[in-house]
Every structure is written in C-alpha cells, then in structure tokens.
mmCIF file of C-alpha atoms in Angstrom:
data_model
loop_
_atom_site.group_PDB
_atom_site.id
_atom_site.type_symbol
_atom_site.label_atom_id
_atom_site.label_comp_id
_atom_site.label_asym_id
_atom_site.label_seq_id
_atom_site.Cartn_x
_atom_site.Cartn_y
_atom_site.Cartn_z
ATOM 1 C CA MET J 1 -66.280 16.618 148.772
ATOM 2 C CA SER J 2 -64.354 18.462 146.076
ATOM 3 C CA ARG J 3 -64.189 16.975 142.640
ATOM 4 C CA GLN J 4 -61.548 19.239 141.170
ATOM 5 C CA SER J 5 -60.009 16.734 138.824
ATOM 6 C CA ASN J 6 -63.275 15.788 137.149
ATOM 7 C CA ARG J 7 -64.570 19.322 136.897
ATOM 8 C CA THR J 8 -64.229 19.799 133.129
ATOM 9 C CA THR J 9 -65.496 16.394 132.047
ATOM 10 C CA ASP J 10 -68.338 16.667 134.535
ATOM 11 C CA ASN J 11 -69.252 20.047 133.103
ATOM 12 C CA LYS J 12 -69.349 18.655 129.607
ATOM 13 C CA LYS J 13 -71.444 15.667 130.660
ATOM 14 C CA MET J 14 -73.759 17.883 132.623
ATOM 15 C CA SER J 15 -74.213 20.257 129.731
ATOM 16 C CA SER J 16 -75.163 17.409 127.469
ATOM 17 C CA GLU J 17 -77.522 15.952 130.068
ATOM 18 C CA LEU J 18 -79.151 19.325 130.544
ATOM 19 C CA PHE J 19 -79.513 19.530 126.782
ATOM 20 C CA THR J 20 -80.893 16.005 126.488
ATOM 21 C CA LEU J 21 -83.419 16.540 129.254
ATOM 22 C CA THR J 22 -84.469 19.948 127.951
ATOM 23 C CA TYR J 23 -84.896 18.533 124.457
ATOM 24 C CA GLY J 24 -86.958 15.698 125.874
ATOM 25 C CA ALA J 25 -89.188 18.128 127.723
ATOM 26 C CA LEU J 26 -89.587 20.106 124.511
ATOM 27 C CA VAL J 27 -90.600 17.105 122.403
ATOM 28 C CA THR J 28 -93.002 15.922 125.101
ATOM 29 C CA GLN J 29 -94.651 19.339 125.176
ATOM 30 C CA LEU J 30 -94.877 19.416 121.389
ATOM 31 C CA CYS J 31 -96.548 16.010 121.387
ATOM 32 C CA LYS J 32 -99.099 17.331 123.854
ATOM 33 C CA ASP J 33 -99.737 20.484 121.849
ATOM 34 C CA TYR J 34 -100.061 18.930 118.414
ATOM 35 C CA GLU J 35 -102.350 15.999 117.663
ATOM 36 C CA ASN J 36 -100.224 14.016 115.261
ATOM 37 C CA ASP J 37 -96.596 13.042 114.798
ATOM 38 C CA GLU J 38 -96.332 14.632 111.362
ATOM 39 C CA GLU J 39 -97.069 18.050 112.834
ATOM 40 C CA VAL J 40 -94.509 17.512 115.575
ATOM 41 C CA ASN J 41 -91.909 16.458 113.011
ATOM 42 C CA LYS J 42 -92.610 19.591 111.011
ATOM 43 C CA GLN J 43 -92.351 21.825 114.060
ATOM 44 C CA LEU J 44 -89.080 20.245 115.114
ATOM 45 C CA ASP J 45 -87.713 20.761 111.626
ATOM 46 C CA LYS J 46 -88.810 24.387 111.634
ATOM 47 C CA MET J 47 -87.249 25.035 115.028
ATOM 48 C CA GLY J 48 -84.113 23.273 113.949
ATOM 49 C CA TYR J 49 -83.949 25.434 110.846
ATOM 50 C CA ASN J 50 -84.152 28.611 112.925
ATOM 51 C CA ILE J 51 -81.499 27.321 115.276
ATOM 52 C CA GLY J 52 -79.291 26.306 112.345
ATOM 53 C CA VAL J 53 -79.281 29.701 110.642
ATOM 54 C CA ARG J 54 -77.904 31.204 113.855
ATOM 55 C CA LEU J 55 -75.747 28.328 114.942
ATOM 56 C CA ILE J 56 -73.665 28.472 111.775
ATOM 57 C CA GLU J 57 -72.370 31.878 112.801
ATOM 58 C CA ASP J 58 -71.445 30.602 116.216
ATOM 59 C CA PHE J 59 -69.747 27.631 114.595
ATOM 60 C CA LEU J 60 -67.738 29.726 112.161
ATOM 61 C CA ALA J 61 -66.713 32.070 114.929
ATOM 62 C CA ARG J 62 -65.490 29.290 117.201
ATOM 63 C CA SER J 63 -63.782 27.078 114.669
ATOM 64 C CA THR J 64 -61.337 28.693 112.294
ATOM 65 C CA ILE J 65 -62.510 26.726 109.298
ATOM 66 C CA GLY J 66 -62.483 28.527 105.983
ATOM 67 C CA ARG J 67 -64.674 27.842 102.969
ATOM 68 C CA CYS J 68 -65.059 24.213 101.949
ATOM 69 C CA GLN J 69 -63.877 23.296 98.466
ATOM 70 C CA ASP J 70 -66.451 20.608 97.761
ATOM 71 C CA PHE J 71 -69.269 18.598 99.239
ATOM 72 C CA ARG J 72 -66.918 15.906 100.540
ATOM 73 C CA GLU J 73 -65.048 18.447 102.583
ATOM 74 C CA THR J 74 -68.338 19.819 103.856
ATOM 75 C CA ALA J 75 -69.344 16.348 104.988
ATOM 76 C CA ASP J 76 -66.074 15.866 106.836
ATOM 77 C CA ILE J 77 -66.310 19.213 108.585
ATOM 78 C CA ILE J 78 -69.888 18.524 109.640
ATOM 79 C CA ALA J 79 -69.013 15.137 111.059
ATOM 80 C CA LYS J 80 -65.604 15.792 112.573
ATOM 81 C CA VAL J 81 -65.837 19.398 113.721
ATOM 82 C CA ALA J 82 -69.432 20.529 114.042
ATOM 83 C CA PHE J 83 -70.946 17.427 115.602
ATOM 84 C CA LYS J 84 -67.946 17.075 117.871
ATOM 85 C CA MET J 85 -68.185 20.670 118.959
ATOM 86 C CA TYR J 86 -71.867 20.759 119.746
ATOM 87 C CA LEU J 87 -72.871 17.218 120.561
ATOM 88 C CA GLY J 88 -69.577 15.652 121.562
ATOM 89 C CA ILE J 89 -69.841 12.803 119.073
ATOM 90 C CA THR J 90 -68.201 12.120 115.732
ATOM 91 C CA PRO J 91 -70.523 10.380 113.285
ATOM 92 C CA SER J 92 -68.974 8.524 110.370
ATOM 93 C CA VAL J 93 -69.475 9.619 106.794
ATOM 94 C CA THR J 94 -70.411 6.744 104.487
ATOM 95 C CA ASN J 95 -72.575 5.625 101.567
ATOM 96 C CA TRP J 96 -71.492 8.218 99.097
ATOM 97 C CA SER J 97 -73.613 8.213 95.963
ATOM 98 C CA PRO J 98 -71.734 7.725 92.669
ATOM 99 C CA ALA J 99 -72.297 11.351 91.734
ATOM 100 C CA GLY J 100 -70.823 12.483 95.047
ATOM 101 C CA ASP J 101 -73.857 14.527 96.008
ATOM 102 C CA GLU J 102 -75.366 12.320 98.679
ATOM 103 C CA PHE J 103 -73.924 10.778 101.816
ATOM 104 C CA SER J 104 -74.942 9.302 105.124
ATOM 105 C CA LEU J 105 -73.962 10.265 108.628
ATOM 106 C CA ILE J 106 -73.971 7.245 110.894
ATOM 107 C CA LEU J 107 -74.385 7.992 114.588
ATOM 108 C CA GLU J 108 -73.600 5.091 116.877
ATOM 109 C CA ASN J 109 -75.182 6.844 119.807
ATOM 110 C CA ASN J 110 -77.418 9.846 119.639
ATOM 111 C CA PRO J 111 -77.011 12.207 122.607
ATOM 112 C CA LEU J 112 -80.418 13.747 121.963
ATOM 113 C CA ALA J 113 -82.059 10.413 122.597
ATOM 114 C CA ASP J 114 -80.287 9.324 125.774
ATOM 115 C CA PHE J 115 -82.719 7.770 128.230
ATOM 116 C CA VAL J 116 -85.507 7.980 125.634
ATOM 117 C CA GLU J 117 -88.028 5.362 124.635
ATOM 118 C CA LEU J 118 -90.781 6.038 122.157
ATOM 119 C CA PRO J 119 -94.228 4.886 123.278
ATOM 120 C CA ASP J 120 -96.219 2.688 120.894
ATOM 121 C CA ASN J 121 -98.600 5.369 119.711
ATOM 122 C CA HIS J 122 -95.788 7.522 118.309
ATOM 123 C CA ASN J 123 -94.444 5.261 115.597
ATOM 124 C CA THR J 124 -93.930 7.951 112.998
ATOM 125 C CA LEU J 125 -92.300 10.464 115.306
ATOM 126 C CA ILE J 126 -88.806 11.425 114.230
ATOM 127 C CA TYR J 127 -87.532 12.296 117.674
ATOM 128 C CA SER J 128 -84.304 13.938 116.588
ATOM 129 C CA ASN J 129 -85.808 15.859 113.705
ATOM 130 C CA LEU J 130 -84.423 19.067 115.161
ATOM 131 C CA LEU J 131 -81.053 17.934 113.814
ATOM 132 C CA SER J 132 -82.256 17.813 110.215
ATOM 133 C CA GLY J 133 -83.545 21.352 110.521
ATOM 134 C CA VAL J 134 -80.288 22.535 112.066
ATOM 135 C CA LEU J 135 -78.214 21.016 109.278
ATOM 136 C CA ARG J 136 -80.488 22.390 106.585
ATOM 137 C CA GLY J 137 -80.575 25.898 108.074
ATOM 138 C CA ALA J 138 -76.879 26.077 108.745
ATOM 139 C CA LEU J 139 -75.905 24.934 105.245
ATOM 140 C CA GLU J 140 -78.390 27.300 103.657
ATOM 141 C CA MET J 141 -76.507 30.160 105.273
ATOM 142 C CA VAL J 142 -73.353 29.033 103.525
ATOM 143 C CA GLN J 143 -75.072 28.924 100.161
ATOM 144 C CA MET J 144 -75.893 25.215 100.024
ATOM 145 C CA ALA J 145 -79.401 23.876 99.604
ATOM 146 C CA VAL J 146 -79.560 20.377 101.033
ATOM 147 C CA ASP J 147 -82.172 17.801 101.755
ATOM 148 C CA VAL J 148 -81.789 16.036 105.115
ATOM 149 C CA LYS J 149 -83.650 12.877 106.073
ATOM 150 C CA PHE J 150 -83.507 10.370 108.883
ATOM 151 C CA VAL J 151 -83.176 6.965 107.281
ATOM 152 C CA GLN J 152 -82.566 4.873 110.377
ATOM 153 C CA ASP J 153 -83.307 5.655 114.002
ATOM 154 C CA THR J 154 -82.244 3.709 117.089
ATOM 155 C CA LEU J 155 -85.434 4.789 118.811
ATOM 156 C CA ARG J 156 -87.455 2.944 116.219
ATOM 157 C CA GLY J 157 -85.553 -0.284 116.477
ATOM 158 C CA ASP J 158 -82.625 0.193 114.104
ATOM 159 C CA ASN J 159 -79.045 -0.461 115.154
ATOM 160 C CA VAL J 160 -77.741 2.964 114.341
ATOM 161 C CA THR J 161 -79.103 6.373 113.547
ATOM 162 C CA GLU J 162 -78.514 7.277 109.925
ATOM 163 C CA ILE J 163 -78.998 10.743 108.474
ATOM 164 C CA ARG J 164 -79.004 11.018 104.707
ATOM 165 C CA MET J 165 -77.884 14.338 103.259
ATOM 166 C CA LYS J 166 -78.362 15.257 99.637
ATOM 167 C CA PHE J 167 -76.902 18.280 97.931
ATOM 168 C CA ILE J 168 -79.547 20.010 95.852
ATOM 169 C CA LYS J 169 -77.928 23.148 94.544
ATOM 170 C CA ARG J 170 -75.701 26.046 95.288
ATOM 171 C CA ILE J 171 -77.692 29.086 96.365
ATOM 172 C CA GLU J 172 -76.713 32.217 94.493
ATOM 173 C CA GLU J 173 -76.466 35.345 96.565
ATOM 174 C CA ASN J 174 -79.118 37.722 95.307
ATOM 175 C CA LEU J 175 -78.351 41.376 95.542
ATOM 176 C CA PRO J 176 -81.422 43.483 96.222
ATOM 177 C CA ALA J 177 -82.819 45.065 93.069
ATOM 178 C CA GLY J 178 -81.195 48.367 92.270
ATOM 179 C CA GLU J 179 -77.861 47.552 93.839
ATOM 180 C CA GLU J 180 -75.028 46.304 91.688
ATOM 181 C CA MET B 1 -59.681 23.591 123.210
ATOM 182 C CA ARG B 2 -61.663 21.720 125.815
ATOM 183 C CA ASP B 3 -62.997 24.988 127.111
ATOM 184 C CA ILE B 4 -64.262 25.833 123.637
ATOM 185 C CA LEU B 5 -66.043 22.482 123.493
ATOM 186 C CA VAL B 6 -67.779 23.071 126.802
ATOM 187 C CA GLN B 7 -68.744 26.580 125.813
ATOM 188 C CA SER B 8 -70.164 25.453 122.488
ATOM 189 C CA GLN B 9 -72.253 22.773 124.056
ATOM 190 C CA TYR B 10 -73.608 25.200 126.573
ATOM 191 C CA GLN B 11 -74.322 27.611 123.759
ATOM 192 C CA LEU B 12 -76.463 24.883 122.240
ATOM 193 C CA VAL B 13 -78.368 24.570 125.503
ATOM 194 C CA ALA B 14 -78.879 28.328 125.671
ATOM 195 C CA VAL B 15 -80.133 28.478 122.096
ATOM 196 C CA LEU B 16 -82.465 25.546 122.652
ATOM 197 C CA HIS B 17 -83.765 27.270 125.744
ATOM 198 C CA GLN B 18 -84.681 30.325 123.688
ATOM 199 C CA PHE B 19 -86.780 28.097 121.474
ATOM 200 C CA VAL B 20 -88.298 26.232 124.368
ATOM 201 C CA VAL B 21 -89.487 29.585 125.689
ATOM 202 C CA CYS B 22 -91.141 30.543 122.417
ATOM 203 C CA GLN B 23 -92.818 27.190 121.901
ATOM 204 C CA PRO B 24 -95.877 27.362 124.198
ATOM 205 C CA GLN B 25 -96.790 30.701 122.706
ATOM 206 C CA LEU B 26 -96.623 29.406 119.150
ATOM 207 C CA SER B 27 -98.992 26.539 119.760
ATOM 208 C CA LYS B 28 -101.347 28.433 122.003
ATOM 209 C CA GLN B 29 -101.885 30.932 119.210
ATOM 210 C CA LYS B 30 -103.554 28.213 117.204
ATOM 211 C CA LYS B 31 -106.498 27.982 119.529
ATOM 212 C CA GLU B 32 -108.880 30.775 118.592
ATOM 213 C CA LYS B 33 -110.697 31.456 121.822
ATOM 214 C CA GLU B 34 -107.535 31.691 123.830
ATOM 215 C CA LYS B 35 -106.336 34.484 121.575
ATOM 216 C CA ARG B 36 -108.689 36.819 123.403
ATOM 217 C CA LEU B 37 -107.332 36.023 126.827
ATOM 218 C CA ALA B 38 -103.877 37.515 126.497
ATOM 219 C CA ALA B 39 -103.115 37.735 130.173
ATOM 220 C CA THR B 40 -104.260 34.191 130.926
ATOM 221 C CA ASP B 41 -102.254 33.085 127.902
ATOM 222 C CA ARG B 42 -99.095 34.409 129.416
ATOM 223 C CA ALA B 43 -99.741 32.773 132.748
ATOM 224 C CA VAL B 44 -100.480 29.451 131.076
ATOM 225 C CA CYS B 45 -97.314 29.680 128.999
ATOM 226 C CA ILE B 46 -95.255 30.416 132.052
ATOM 227 C CA SER B 47 -96.734 27.525 133.982
ATOM 228 C CA VAL B 48 -96.159 25.179 131.035
ATOM 229 C CA LEU B 49 -92.521 26.250 130.913
ATOM 230 C CA GLU B 50 -92.190 25.863 134.649
ATOM 231 C CA ALA B 51 -93.620 22.356 134.495
ATOM 232 C CA MET B 52 -91.111 21.414 131.786
ATOM 233 C CA GLY B 53 -88.326 22.756 133.954
ATOM 234 C CA PHE B 54 -89.615 20.785 136.917
ATOM 235 C CA ARG B 55 -89.216 17.457 135.162
ATOM 236 C CA VAL B 56 -85.781 18.426 133.846
ATOM 237 C CA GLY B 57 -84.664 19.520 137.318
ATOM 238 C CA GLN B 58 -85.761 16.222 138.819
ATOM 239 C CA GLY B 59 -83.765 14.277 136.263
ATOM 240 C CA LEU B 60 -80.679 16.462 136.607
ATOM 241 C CA ILE B 61 -80.490 16.251 140.371
ATOM 242 C CA GLU B 62 -80.824 12.470 140.231
ATOM 243 C CA ARG B 63 -77.820 12.260 137.935
ATOM 244 C CA LEU B 64 -75.811 14.765 139.904
ATOM 245 C CA THR B 65 -76.276 13.362 143.391
ATOM 246 C CA ARG B 66 -76.094 9.692 142.489
ATOM 247 C CA ASP B 67 -72.920 9.091 144.458
ATOM 248 C CA SER B 68 -73.120 11.837 147.052
ATOM 249 C CA PRO B 69 -73.791 11.222 150.733
ATOM 250 C CA SER B 70 -77.081 12.512 152.085
ATOM 251 C CA PHE B 71 -77.440 16.088 153.256
ATOM 252 C CA LYS B 72 -77.323 17.206 156.866
ATOM 253 C CA ASP B 73 -80.156 19.707 156.776
ATOM 254 C CA GLU B 74 -82.127 22.173 154.686
ATOM 255 C CA LEU B 75 -79.380 24.766 154.667
ATOM 256 C CA ASP B 76 -76.910 22.172 153.480
ATOM 257 C CA ILE B 77 -79.199 21.346 150.579
ATOM 258 C CA MET B 78 -79.566 25.018 149.644
ATOM 259 C CA LYS B 79 -75.818 25.512 149.761
ATOM 260 C CA PHE B 80 -75.421 22.526 147.475
ATOM 261 C CA VAL B 81 -77.951 24.013 145.074
ATOM 262 C CA CYS B 82 -76.125 27.339 145.124
ATOM 263 C CA LYS B 83 -72.707 25.866 144.528
ATOM 264 C CA ASP B 84 -72.543 22.483 142.823
ATOM 265 C CA PHE B 85 -75.954 22.396 141.179
ATOM 266 C CA TRP B 86 -75.760 25.977 139.921
ATOM 267 C CA THR B 87 -72.261 25.335 138.589
ATOM 268 C CA LYS B 88 -73.343 22.262 136.701
ATOM 269 C CA VAL B 89 -76.504 23.765 135.281
ATOM 270 C CA PHE B 90 -75.751 27.480 134.897
ATOM 271 C CA ARG B 91 -71.949 27.310 134.811
ATOM 272 C CA ARG B 92 -71.323 29.643 137.722
ATOM 273 C CA GLN B 93 -72.100 29.783 141.399
ATOM 274 C CA VAL B 94 -74.834 31.801 143.002
ATOM 275 C CA ASP B 95 -73.350 35.094 144.132
ATOM 276 C CA ASN B 96 -75.387 35.632 147.229
ATOM 277 C CA LEU B 97 -77.571 33.410 149.391
ATOM 278 C CA ARG B 98 -79.775 34.957 152.035
ATOM 279 C CA THR B 99 -82.222 33.278 154.366
ATOM 280 C CA ASN B 100 -84.511 34.075 157.206
ATOM 281 C CA HIS B 101 -83.806 30.646 158.685
ATOM 282 C CA GLN B 102 -87.494 29.934 158.497
ATOM 283 C CA GLY B 103 -87.715 28.338 155.090
ATOM 284 C CA THR B 104 -87.275 31.320 152.787
ATOM 285 C CA TYR B 105 -84.128 31.682 150.717
ATOM 286 C CA VAL B 106 -83.092 34.274 148.180
ATOM 287 C CA LEU B 107 -80.478 33.238 145.632
ATOM 288 C CA GLN B 108 -78.895 36.085 143.742
ATOM 289 C CA ASP B 109 -77.055 35.491 140.504
ATOM 290 C CA ASN B 110 -75.497 38.623 139.061
ATOM 291 C CA LYS B 111 -74.781 37.198 135.664
ATOM 292 C CA PHE B 112 -77.468 34.629 135.044
ATOM 293 C CA ALA B 113 -76.403 32.492 132.120
ATOM 294 C CA LEU B 114 -79.760 32.400 130.364
ATOM 295 C CA LEU B 115 -80.243 36.176 130.544
ATOM 296 C CA THR B 116 -76.833 37.400 129.411
ATOM 297 C CA GLN B 117 -77.835 37.200 125.750
ATOM 298 C CA LEU B 118 -81.051 39.131 126.295
ATOM 299 C CA SER B 119 -79.913 42.492 127.503
ATOM 300 C CA ASN B 120 -77.592 44.320 129.820
ATOM 301 C CA GLY B 121 -79.855 46.547 131.816
ATOM 302 C CA LYS B 122 -83.516 47.326 131.695
ATOM 303 C CA GLN B 123 -84.281 46.580 128.056
ATOM 304 C CA TYR B 124 -86.735 43.694 127.551
ATOM 305 C CA LEU B 125 -87.386 43.568 131.286
ATOM 306 C CA ASP B 126 -91.031 42.672 130.664
ATOM 307 C CA GLN B 127 -89.956 39.624 128.647
ATOM 308 C CA ALA B 128 -87.746 38.312 131.423
ATOM 309 C CA PRO B 129 -90.359 36.231 133.289
ATOM 310 C CA LYS B 130 -90.769 33.950 130.260
ATOM 311 C CA TYR B 131 -87.068 33.307 130.196
ATOM 312 C CA LEU B 132 -86.887 32.563 133.887
ATOM 313 C CA ALA B 133 -89.884 30.250 134.178
ATOM 314 C CA PHE B 134 -88.015 27.197 132.947
ATOM 315 C CA SER B 135 -85.123 27.801 135.355
ATOM 316 C CA CYS B 136 -87.500 28.249 138.290
ATOM 317 C CA GLY B 137 -88.950 24.891 137.385
ATOM 318 C CA VAL B 138 -85.511 23.337 137.243
ATOM 319 C CA VAL B 139 -84.726 24.552 140.755
ATOM 320 C CA ARG B 140 -88.106 23.435 142.065
ATOM 321 C CA GLY B 141 -87.692 20.009 140.472
ATOM 322 C CA ALA B 142 -84.228 19.588 141.934
ATOM 323 C CA LEU B 143 -85.408 20.496 145.421
ATOM 324 C CA SER B 144 -88.409 18.236 145.052
ATOM 325 C CA ASN B 145 -86.246 15.189 144.440
ATOM 326 C CA LEU B 146 -84.069 16.161 147.384
ATOM 327 C CA GLY B 147 -87.139 15.989 149.577
ATOM 328 C CA LEU B 148 -88.068 19.643 149.747
ATOM 329 C CA GLU B 149 -91.353 20.872 148.339
ATOM 330 C CA SER B 150 -91.025 24.529 147.458
ATOM 331 C CA VAL B 151 -92.328 27.478 145.542
ATOM 332 C CA VAL B 152 -89.705 29.126 143.368
ATOM 333 C CA THR B 153 -90.128 32.553 141.826
ATOM 334 C CA ALA B 154 -87.688 34.848 140.125
ATOM 335 C CA GLU B 155 -87.419 38.586 139.881
ATOM 336 C CA VAL B 156 -85.251 40.760 137.741
ATOM 337 C CA SER B 157 -84.619 44.454 138.163
ATOM 338 C CA SER B 158 -81.690 44.765 135.844
ATOM 339 C CA MET B 159 -80.422 42.054 133.531
ATOM 340 C CA PRO B 160 -78.467 39.844 133.686
ATOM 341 C CA SER B 161 -78.724 39.922 137.434
ATOM 342 C CA CYS B 162 -81.677 38.101 138.948
ATOM 343 C CA LYS B 163 -82.949 36.814 142.265
ATOM 344 C CA PHE B 164 -84.618 33.480 142.823
ATOM 345 C CA GLN B 165 -86.848 33.252 145.835
ATOM 346 C CA VAL B 166 -87.343 29.781 147.265
ATOM 347 C CA VAL B 167 -89.994 29.219 149.883
ATOM 348 C CA ILE B 168 -89.872 25.752 151.382
ATOM 349 C CA GLN B 169 -93.324 24.348 152.043
ATOM 350 C CA LYS B 170 -93.719 22.766 155.436
ATOM 351 C CA SER B 171 -95.976 19.749 155.266
#
C-alpha cells in the first residue's frame, strides 16, 4: 500500500486541503461569534494583516528576490512567486490603470474556497478577506501602503475571483526621535 | 524547489493555526460577564478549538482514504493514523505508539509540528493546551469517520515533544 511516487504531490495537496479546511472552520467560527458579515470581514482583514506582516519575512527568506524597482514588478512577484509559493496558484495580473498604480489579480480558482458554498443569509461576506489583509500587511512591511479590495468572487456568483490592488503611497521609514 | 513549496505551504498552515488558536479568546473577551469566569473561559475556548478540529479531521480523513481498502481492525486503524495520516497532516510519523490492547493508545510525537515554533523545553508550557486542542479534534474527527468514537487528549512535558492519548469508546 505504499504510494512512494506520489508522496510529494500528495503532501502538497494535503497541505492545501488542511489549510482550506482549517480556514473554513475559522470562518464558520467567526460567523458564529460575530452577528454580522461586516464584522467578520473586518476580523478576517485584521487577522490577515497580522499574518502578512510576519509572512513577508518568511517569503523574503525563502525566495531570493531583491527589492522591486516599481509597482509593476511588485505585481509580478506577488502573482508569480508569492501566490505560487503559498497557495500553489498563479493569478494573472491585468487591468492596469493608466497611471500604473492600480491592477487586478485574477484567480481562476481560489484554494481558500474549495468545497465552499455561501448560504443565503451571508450575502455580504467576503470569504477570502484574509487574503486582502495578508497582502496589505506584507506590502506595508516593505514600505508600500496599498488598498486591497475583492471586486469579484466566485462564491458570490462571479466567474472568477478578482482582487483589485491600488498603490497609495510609499511609507517613509521613521527613525525614532533623538536618533539620526 | 518543490520541497521549498511544500514547506512554505505548510508554514502557511502553521501560521493560520496560530491565529485560529487566538480567535476564540478574542471574541469571548467581548462578552462582559464571561470576563469574570477566566477558568471557564479557557475551557470553553479549548472545546471550541477542539470542535473546529473535529470537523476538519472528518473532512481530511474522507479525502485521504477515498481509494483505500477498509481496515482490518482497530489496531490497523491506529497504525494508519500514526503513519499515513500523521505524515499527511503533521508532516512526520508518530515516533512511538503504545497500547494496552483494551482501547487505549498513546501516540508520542517528539517533534510535533505545531509546537516547534513555540518553544524548545519548558517555556510556555501552560500555553500548550490551547495549541494542542485543535489537533486533538483533528485526530478525534478522523477516527470518528473511520468508525471509532474516541476521547483524545494531549499532554506535554517538554516541547516540542507531546503525547496524544486516545481512548476508544465502546458502544
């Protein structure tokens, strides 16, 4: 009954299933604890933010990526390296704004939402809102303030999941007063 | 490269787990009267975590044993949990399985994946139960869907080594 040859792919699939199921249990518990979807969305974003500020260090340690030159490069790294590394998918980067400060990540399939259906009384729940927090927190740690929004969501009937990311400003590193 | 991918994804699971653990406490703090009952609070949090783990364990074992033949007996099931299931979920095998052949099993994992980041010894030992509740639930859920009702508890004397005690309930 040995499955030697499939060991690595099975491990990866299992890890993502464990993650999907754990995330599902988390969202379910949050829905029970908080009365409305807005609160749950906020909590997910907050948790995501806290995860993101730590995850960026893990990401930088594992990949050998240096500093990005511009926002376009940032977008590519997020889609092709970071998402691939942690979620096993590669979203596409599209819908650049003319000023080059806004883009969309299109996810054909969202591993967080495997096996998930939203019940009717949770229409405004952004199930994968953890992701927006993660992206926001991680980028803040590399001196970029961004705004992240879910524009489309397969769980709410759209064809794809679309995350819109907007660059707000570069965060200046502030030295504590008295140190120069 | 593939190994890095697997590790990263598991890292994500581990990090999420940390947040799952903190969650019941955060929301419970909002209810005023329960603030006074600190000890009950903790027990409620742990049982909430365990219940979450239960549902996750049920789902995981369904996916894992979809194509496997059925098990010969209880010991066979426990061996499967210690080897294949533990490998898939915690990325290593159980180091030691002991039983009294009367429904009680002790699974010892010397480097439990979800404790390695906490400490390497006795520091934070009192926090350990929170971090093990979810995993106990996962094991209990897995066994439940394999036909065995059980009570799963965990004890830690020195991290990251821990022992899971499984007592099969005879109906």
